[in-house]
């Protein structure tokens, strides 16, 4: 069976939470629940690092504005992780060239990451912090559920992931005005901090 559906799904999930993907796949491999998990993802050091970083992401991702800063740091990490996981999965199955799998996983992770980052900017225009917690928890549960589902039903999981990715892109388009508002607010705060550090009066409110 082609590994392409699992590659696509892991790429989508990596764009949202790469550490959860590595951790879940590694646990499935170590416990023997799946024979398709590469040995590199089952290593103890990989699982420990992924677990620690997953906990860091789980906390940072639920704090208003901190989540956006965290997403900025993950802009390179998530696509690279998506590409590496995809290439490892392809190498394990032998049904898809590693380079092609890496390109699919990495590009899917990048698009998924941009959708997540854009959505979070829109959410951060809301003054209350609870929406961040709700959205982050939904993302965590969604990634976990779909990755687990993909191990046993890769094609169906890939269809769900593709649908969610498409819906996410549509949502970002509709939320463009809120994203711009967030970026303007952040730029204004940076200017206020710069002027305060220089001892100059801030811009008029």
PDB file of C-alpha atoms in Angstrom:
ATOM      1  CA  UNK A   1       0.000   0.000   0.000  1.00  0.00           C
ATOM      2  CA  UNK A   2       1.264   3.492  -0.819  1.00  0.00           C
ATOM      3  CA  UNK A   3       2.515   5.547   2.109  1.00  0.00           C
ATOM      4  CA  UNK A   4       1.400   8.789   0.430  1.00  0.00           C
ATOM      5  CA  UNK A   5      -1.775   9.286   2.555  1.00  0.00           C
ATOM      6  CA  UNK A   6       0.217   8.889   5.782  1.00  0.00           C
ATOM      7  CA  UNK A   7       2.895  11.237   4.466  1.00  0.00           C
ATOM      8  CA  UNK A   8       0.307  13.901   3.671  1.00  0.00           C
ATOM      9  CA  UNK A   9      -1.472  13.540   7.003  1.00  0.00           C
ATOM     10  CA  UNK A  10       1.752  13.638   9.008  1.00  0.00           C
ATOM     11  CA  UNK A  11       2.748  16.771   7.093  1.00  0.00           C
ATOM     12  CA  UNK A  12      -0.555  18.472   7.880  1.00  0.00           C
ATOM     13  CA  UNK A  13      -0.294  17.516  11.540  1.00  0.00           C
ATOM     14  CA  UNK A  14       3.376  18.604  11.749  1.00  0.00           C
ATOM     15  CA  UNK A  15       2.383  22.074  10.606  1.00  0.00           C
ATOM     16  CA  UNK A  16       0.204  22.351  13.708  1.00  0.00           C
ATOM     17  CA  UNK A  17       2.247  20.453  16.292  1.00  0.00           C
ATOM     18  CA  UNK A  18       5.335  18.670  14.980  1.00  0.00           C
ATOM     19  CA  UNK A  19       6.405  17.420  18.397  1.00  0.00           C
ATOM     20  CA  UNK A  20       3.076  15.675  18.956  1.00  0.00           C
ATOM     21  CA  UNK A  21       3.444  13.896  15.612  1.00  0.00           C
ATOM     22  CA  UNK A  22       6.930  12.611  16.419  1.00  0.00           C
ATOM     23  CA  UNK A  23       5.889  11.601  19.934  1.00  0.00           C
ATOM     24  CA  UNK A  24       2.721   9.784  18.853  1.00  0.00           C
ATOM     25  CA  UNK A  25       4.347   7.921  15.983  1.00  0.00           C
ATOM     26  CA  UNK A  26       7.292   6.982  18.178  1.00  0.00           C
ATOM     27  CA  UNK A  27       5.025   5.614  20.895  1.00  0.00           C
ATOM     28  CA  UNK A  28       3.085   3.593  18.320  1.00  0.00           C
ATOM     29  CA  UNK A  29       6.322   2.104  17.082  1.00  0.00           C
ATOM     30  CA  UNK A  30       7.803   1.360  20.503  1.00  0.00           C
ATOM     31  CA  UNK A  31       4.618  -0.314  21.738  1.00  0.00           C
ATOM     32  CA  UNK A  32       4.335  -2.414  18.577  1.00  0.00           C
ATOM     33  CA  UNK A  33       0.960  -0.981  17.600  1.00  0.00           C
ATOM     34  CA  UNK A  34       2.340  -0.155  14.168  1.00  0.00           C
ATOM     35  CA  UNK A  35       5.049  -1.731  12.031  1.00  0.00           C
ATOM     36  CA  UNK A  36       5.279   1.301   9.731  1.00  0.00           C
ATOM     37  CA  UNK A  37       7.022   3.628  12.180  1.00  0.00           C
ATOM     38  CA  UNK A  38      10.713   4.141  11.327  1.00  0.00           C
ATOM     39  CA  UNK A  39      13.263   3.098  13.947  1.00  0.00           C
ATOM     40  CA  UNK A  40      14.633   6.652  14.089  1.00  0.00           C
ATOM     41  CA  UNK A  41      11.354   7.868  15.578  1.00  0.00           C
ATOM     42  CA  UNK A  42      11.373   5.127  18.211  1.00  0.00           C
ATOM     43  CA  UNK A  43      14.688   6.089  19.776  1.00  0.00           C
ATOM     44  CA  UNK A  44      14.506   6.953  23.470  1.00  0.00           C
ATOM     45  CA  UNK A  45      16.368  10.248  23.072  1.00  0.00           C
ATOM     46  CA  UNK A  46      14.041  11.327  20.261  1.00  0.00           C
ATOM     47  CA  UNK A  47      10.960  10.493  22.326  1.00  0.00           C
ATOM     48  CA  UNK A  48      12.291  12.318  25.400  1.00  0.00           C
ATOM     49  CA  UNK A  49      13.146  15.479  23.441  1.00  0.00           C
ATOM     50  CA  UNK A  50       9.830  15.364  21.571  1.00  0.00           C
ATOM     51  CA  UNK A  51       7.976  14.909  24.853  1.00  0.00           C
ATOM     52  CA  UNK A  52       9.677  17.877  26.527  1.00  0.00           C
ATOM     53  CA  UNK A  53       9.138  20.140  23.524  1.00  0.00           C
ATOM     54  CA  UNK A  54       5.541  18.975  23.254  1.00  0.00           C
ATOM     55  CA  UNK A  55       4.933  20.077  26.856  1.00  0.00           C
ATOM     56  CA  UNK A  56       6.569  23.446  26.098  1.00  0.00           C
ATOM     57  CA  UNK A  57       4.350  23.900  23.053  1.00  0.00           C
ATOM     58  CA  UNK A  58       1.244  22.819  24.933  1.00  0.00           C
ATOM     59  CA  UNK A  59       1.803  25.642  27.458  1.00  0.00           C
ATOM     60  CA  UNK A  60       3.073  28.377  25.117  1.00  0.00           C
ATOM     61  CA  UNK A  61       0.337  27.689  22.587  1.00  0.00           C
ATOM     62  CA  UNK A  62      -2.400  28.598  25.070  1.00  0.00           C
ATOM     63  CA  UNK A  63      -1.091  31.998  26.180  1.00  0.00           C
ATOM     64  CA  UNK A  64      -2.271  35.058  24.277  1.00  0.00           C
ATOM     65  CA  UNK A  65       0.482  36.642  22.135  1.00  0.00           C
ATOM     66  CA  UNK A  66       2.999  34.084  23.398  1.00  0.00           C
ATOM     67  CA  UNK A  67       1.417  31.640  20.954  1.00  0.00           C
ATOM     68  CA  UNK A  68       2.170  33.947  18.032  1.00  0.00           C
ATOM     69  CA  UNK A  69       5.778  34.393  19.148  1.00  0.00           C
ATOM     70  CA  UNK A  70       6.071  30.612  19.468  1.00  0.00           C
ATOM     71  CA  UNK A  71       4.591  30.141  15.983  1.00  0.00           C
ATOM     72  CA  UNK A  72       7.202  32.534  14.602  1.00  0.00           C
ATOM     73  CA  UNK A  73       9.960  30.398  16.134  1.00  0.00           C
ATOM     74  CA  UNK A  74       8.383  27.266  14.668  1.00  0.00           C
ATOM     75  CA  UNK A  75       8.183  28.613  11.098  1.00  0.00           C
ATOM     76  CA  UNK A  76      11.298  26.694  10.114  1.00  0.00           C
ATOM     77  CA  UNK A  77      10.937  23.813  12.569  1.00  0.00           C
ATOM     78  CA  UNK A  78       7.505  22.539  11.554  1.00  0.00           C
ATOM     79  CA  UNK A  79       8.099  22.287   7.779  1.00  0.00           C
ATOM     80  CA  UNK A  80      11.492  20.671   8.338  1.00  0.00           C
ATOM     81  CA  UNK A  81       9.986  18.207  10.814  1.00  0.00           C
ATOM     82  CA  UNK A  82       7.186  17.453   8.353  1.00  0.00           C
ATOM     83  CA  UNK A  83       9.712  16.773   5.601  1.00  0.00           C
ATOM     84  CA  UNK A  84      11.934  14.579   7.792  1.00  0.00           C
ATOM     85  CA  UNK A  85       9.041  12.506   9.164  1.00  0.00           C
ATOM     86  CA  UNK A  86       7.632  12.069   5.658  1.00  0.00           C
ATOM     87  CA  UNK A  87      11.005  10.980   4.255  1.00  0.00           C
ATOM     88  CA  UNK A  88      11.468   8.497   7.101  1.00  0.00           C
ATOM     89  CA  UNK A  89       8.002   7.048   6.542  1.00  0.00           C
ATOM     90  CA  UNK A  90       8.688   6.699   2.820  1.00  0.00           C
ATOM     91  CA  UNK A  91      12.051   5.083   3.476  1.00  0.00           C
ATOM     92  CA  UNK A  92      10.402   2.582   5.810  1.00  0.00           C
ATOM     93  CA  UNK A  93       7.750   1.542   3.279  1.00  0.00           C
ATOM     94  CA  UNK A  94       9.815   1.836   0.106  1.00  0.00           C
ATOM     95  CA  UNK A  95       6.710   2.730  -1.923  1.00  0.00           C
ATOM     96  CA  UNK A  96       7.576   6.420  -2.410  1.00  0.00           C
ATOM     97  CA  UNK A  97      10.940   8.119  -3.073  1.00  0.00           C
ATOM     98  CA  UNK A  98      12.328   9.840   0.012  1.00  0.00           C
ATOM     99  CA  UNK A  99      12.825  13.172  -1.770  1.00  0.00           C
ATOM    100  CA  UNK A 100       9.266  13.221  -3.088  1.00  0.00           C
ATOM    101  CA  UNK A 101       7.883  12.302   0.329  1.00  0.00           C
ATOM    102  CA  UNK A 102       9.966  14.996   1.991  1.00  0.00           C
ATOM    103  CA  UNK A 103       8.732  17.603  -0.469  1.00  0.00           C
ATOM    104  CA  UNK A 104       5.102  16.613   0.102  1.00  0.00           C
ATOM    105  CA  UNK A 105       5.416  16.458   3.873  1.00  0.00           C
ATOM    106  CA  UNK A 106       7.404  19.687   4.141  1.00  0.00           C
ATOM    107  CA  UNK A 107       5.194  21.744   1.830  1.00  0.00           C
ATOM    108  CA  UNK A 108       2.011  20.469   3.478  1.00  0.00           C
ATOM    109  CA  UNK A 109       3.435  21.264   6.908  1.00  0.00           C
ATOM    110  CA  UNK A 110       4.357  24.783   5.758  1.00  0.00           C
ATOM    111  CA  UNK A 111       0.849  25.528   4.475  1.00  0.00           C
ATOM    112  CA  UNK A 112      -0.697  24.038   7.604  1.00  0.00           C
ATOM    113  CA  UNK A 113       1.637  26.091   9.793  1.00  0.00           C
ATOM    114  CA  UNK A 114       0.755  29.320   7.968  1.00  0.00           C
ATOM    115  CA  UNK A 115      -2.943  28.575   8.400  1.00  0.00           C
ATOM    116  CA  UNK A 116      -2.427  27.998  12.125  1.00  0.00           C
ATOM    117  CA  UNK A 117      -0.307  31.124  12.572  1.00  0.00           C
ATOM    118  CA  UNK A 118      -2.800  33.265  10.658  1.00  0.00           C
ATOM    119  CA  UNK A 119      -5.721  31.914  12.632  1.00  0.00           C
ATOM    120  CA  UNK A 120      -3.941  32.623  15.909  1.00  0.00           C
ATOM    121  CA  UNK A 121      -3.290  36.225  14.894  1.00  0.00           C
ATOM    122  CA  UNK A 122      -7.008  36.635  14.277  1.00  0.00           C
ATOM    123  CA  UNK A 123      -7.869  35.013  17.605  1.00  0.00           C
ATOM    124  CA  UNK A 124      -5.443  37.334  19.414  1.00  0.00           C
ATOM    125  CA  UNK A 125      -7.488  40.372  18.378  1.00  0.00           C
ATOM    126  CA  UNK A 126     -10.003  39.215  20.989  1.00  0.00           C
ATOM    127  CA  UNK A 127      -9.297  40.820  24.405  1.00  0.00           C
ATOM    128  CA  UNK A 128     -10.160  37.707  26.409  1.00  0.00           C
ATOM    129  CA  UNK A 129      -7.619  34.839  26.715  1.00  0.00           C
ATOM    130  CA  UNK A 130     -10.056  31.922  26.765  1.00  0.00           C
ATOM    131  CA  UNK A 131     -10.407  31.659  22.995  1.00  0.00           C
ATOM    132  CA  UNK A 132      -6.678  30.847  22.759  1.00  0.00           C
ATOM    133  CA  UNK A 133      -7.083  27.982  25.206  1.00  0.00           C
ATOM    134  CA  UNK A 134     -10.108  26.596  23.366  1.00  0.00           C
ATOM    135  CA  UNK A 135      -8.483  26.827  19.922  1.00  0.00           C
ATOM    136  CA  UNK A 136      -5.209  25.330  21.153  1.00  0.00           C
ATOM    137  CA  UNK A 137      -6.965  22.447  22.904  1.00  0.00           C
ATOM    138  CA  UNK A 138      -8.977  21.753  19.747  1.00  0.00           C
ATOM    139  CA  UNK A 139      -5.761  21.694  17.705  1.00  0.00           C
ATOM    140  CA  UNK A 140      -4.066  19.317  20.158  1.00  0.00           C
ATOM    141  CA  UNK A 141      -7.012  16.927  20.161  1.00  0.00           C
ATOM    142  CA  UNK A 142      -7.391  17.177  16.383  1.00  0.00           C
ATOM    143  CA  UNK A 143      -3.750  16.363  15.711  1.00  0.00           C
ATOM    144  CA  UNK A 144      -3.750  13.472  18.162  1.00  0.00           C
ATOM    145  CA  UNK A 145      -6.990  12.044  16.806  1.00  0.00           C
ATOM    146  CA  UNK A 146      -6.057  12.260  13.144  1.00  0.00           C
ATOM    147  CA  UNK A 147      -2.509  10.925  13.597  1.00  0.00           C
ATOM    148  CA  UNK A 148      -3.850   7.925  15.512  1.00  0.00           C
ATOM    149  CA  UNK A 149      -6.568   7.442  12.888  1.00  0.00           C
ATOM    150  CA  UNK A 150      -3.987   7.720  10.108  1.00  0.00           C
ATOM    151  CA  UNK A 151      -1.950   4.833  11.480  1.00  0.00           C
ATOM    152  CA  UNK A 152      -4.895   2.485  10.983  1.00  0.00           C
ATOM    153  CA  UNK A 153      -6.848   4.238   8.190  1.00  0.00           C
ATOM    154  CA  UNK A 154      -4.347   6.387   6.264  1.00  0.00           C
ATOM    155  CA  UNK A 155      -6.523   7.182   3.241  1.00  0.00           C
ATOM    156  CA  UNK A 156      -9.545   8.288   5.257  1.00  0.00           C
ATOM    157  CA  UNK A 157      -7.311  10.347   7.558  1.00  0.00           C
ATOM    158  CA  UNK A 158      -5.665  12.027   4.559  1.00  0.00           C
ATOM    159  CA  UNK A 159      -9.072  13.016   3.208  1.00  0.00           C
ATOM    160  CA  UNK A 160      -9.996  14.528   6.570  1.00  0.00           C
ATOM    161  CA  UNK A 161      -6.646  16.347   6.789  1.00  0.00           C
ATOM    162  CA  UNK A 162      -7.043  17.738   3.253  1.00  0.00           C
ATOM    163  CA  UNK A 163     -10.555  18.947   4.098  1.00  0.00           C
ATOM    164  CA  UNK A 164      -9.373  20.650   7.284  1.00  0.00           C
ATOM    165  CA  UNK A 165      -6.480  22.254   5.430  1.00  0.00           C
ATOM    166  CA  UNK A 166      -8.826  23.633   2.788  1.00  0.00           C
ATOM    167  CA  UNK A 167     -11.266  24.915   5.414  1.00  0.00           C
ATOM    168  CA  UNK A 168      -8.360  26.512   7.256  1.00  0.00           C
ATOM    169  CA  UNK A 169      -7.237  28.369   4.127  1.00  0.00           C
ATOM    170  CA  UNK A 170     -10.776  29.633   3.572  1.00  0.00           C
ATOM    171  CA  UNK A 171     -10.991  30.744   7.210  1.00  0.00           C
ATOM    172  CA  UNK A 172      -7.718  32.683   6.964  1.00  0.00           C
ATOM    173  CA  UNK A 173      -9.032  34.511   3.889  1.00  0.00           C
ATOM    174  CA  UNK A 174     -12.164  35.532   5.788  1.00  0.00           C
ATOM    175  CA  UNK A 175     -10.100  36.537   8.829  1.00  0.00           C
ATOM    176  CA  UNK A 176      -7.684  38.721   6.851  1.00  0.00           C
ATOM    177  CA  UNK A 177      -9.023  41.960   8.351  1.00  0.00           C
ATOM    178  CA  UNK A 178      -8.538  40.669  11.895  1.00  0.00           C
ATOM    179  CA  UNK A 179      -5.027  39.464  11.047  1.00  0.00           C
ATOM    180  CA  UNK A 180      -4.151  42.922   9.723  1.00  0.00           C
ATOM    181  CA  UNK A 181      -5.571  44.457  12.905  1.00  0.00           C
ATOM    182  CA  UNK A 182      -3.335  42.206  14.992  1.00  0.00           C
ATOM    183  CA  UNK A 183      -0.254  43.126  12.957  1.00  0.00           C
ATOM    184  CA  UNK A 184      -1.024  46.851  13.290  1.00  0.00           C
ATOM    185  CA  UNK A 185      -1.499  46.474  17.037  1.00  0.00           C
ATOM    186  CA  UNK A 186       1.793  44.618  17.383  1.00  0.00           C
ATOM    187  CA  UNK A 187       3.635  47.226  15.292  1.00  0.00           C
ATOM    188  CA  UNK A 188       2.152  50.011  17.435  1.00  0.00           C
ATOM    189  CA  UNK A 189       3.289  48.303  20.639  1.00  0.00           C
ATOM    190  CA  UNK A 190       6.788  47.876  19.269  1.00  0.00           C
ATOM    191  CA  UNK A 191       6.899  51.573  18.374  1.00  0.00           C
ATOM    192  CA  UNK A 192       5.660  52.541  21.832  1.00  0.00           C
ATOM    193  CA  UNK A 193       8.367  50.409  23.460  1.00  0.00           C
ATOM    194  CA  UNK A 194      11.014  51.905  21.175  1.00  0.00           C
ATOM    195  CA  UNK A 195       9.926  55.446  21.996  1.00  0.00           C
ATOM    196  CA  UNK A 196       9.766  54.660  25.707  1.00  0.00           C
ATOM    197  CA  UNK A 197      13.290  53.266  25.612  1.00  0.00           C
ATOM    198  CA  UNK A 198      14.459  56.415  23.823  1.00  0.00           C
ATOM    199  CA  UNK A 199      12.714  58.655  26.366  1.00  0.00           C
ATOM    200  CA  UNK A 200      10.380  60.175  23.788  1.00  0.00           C
ATOM    201  CA  UNK A 201       6.611  60.563  24.289  1.00  0.00           C
ATOM    202  CA  UNK A 202       4.498  57.803  22.752  1.00  0.00           C
ATOM    203  CA  UNK A 203       2.194  58.318  19.781  1.00  0.00           C
ATOM    204  CA  UNK A 204      -1.172  59.930  20.515  1.00  0.00           C
ATOM    205  CA  UNK A 205      -3.983  57.524  21.303  1.00  0.00           C
TER     206      UNK A 205
END
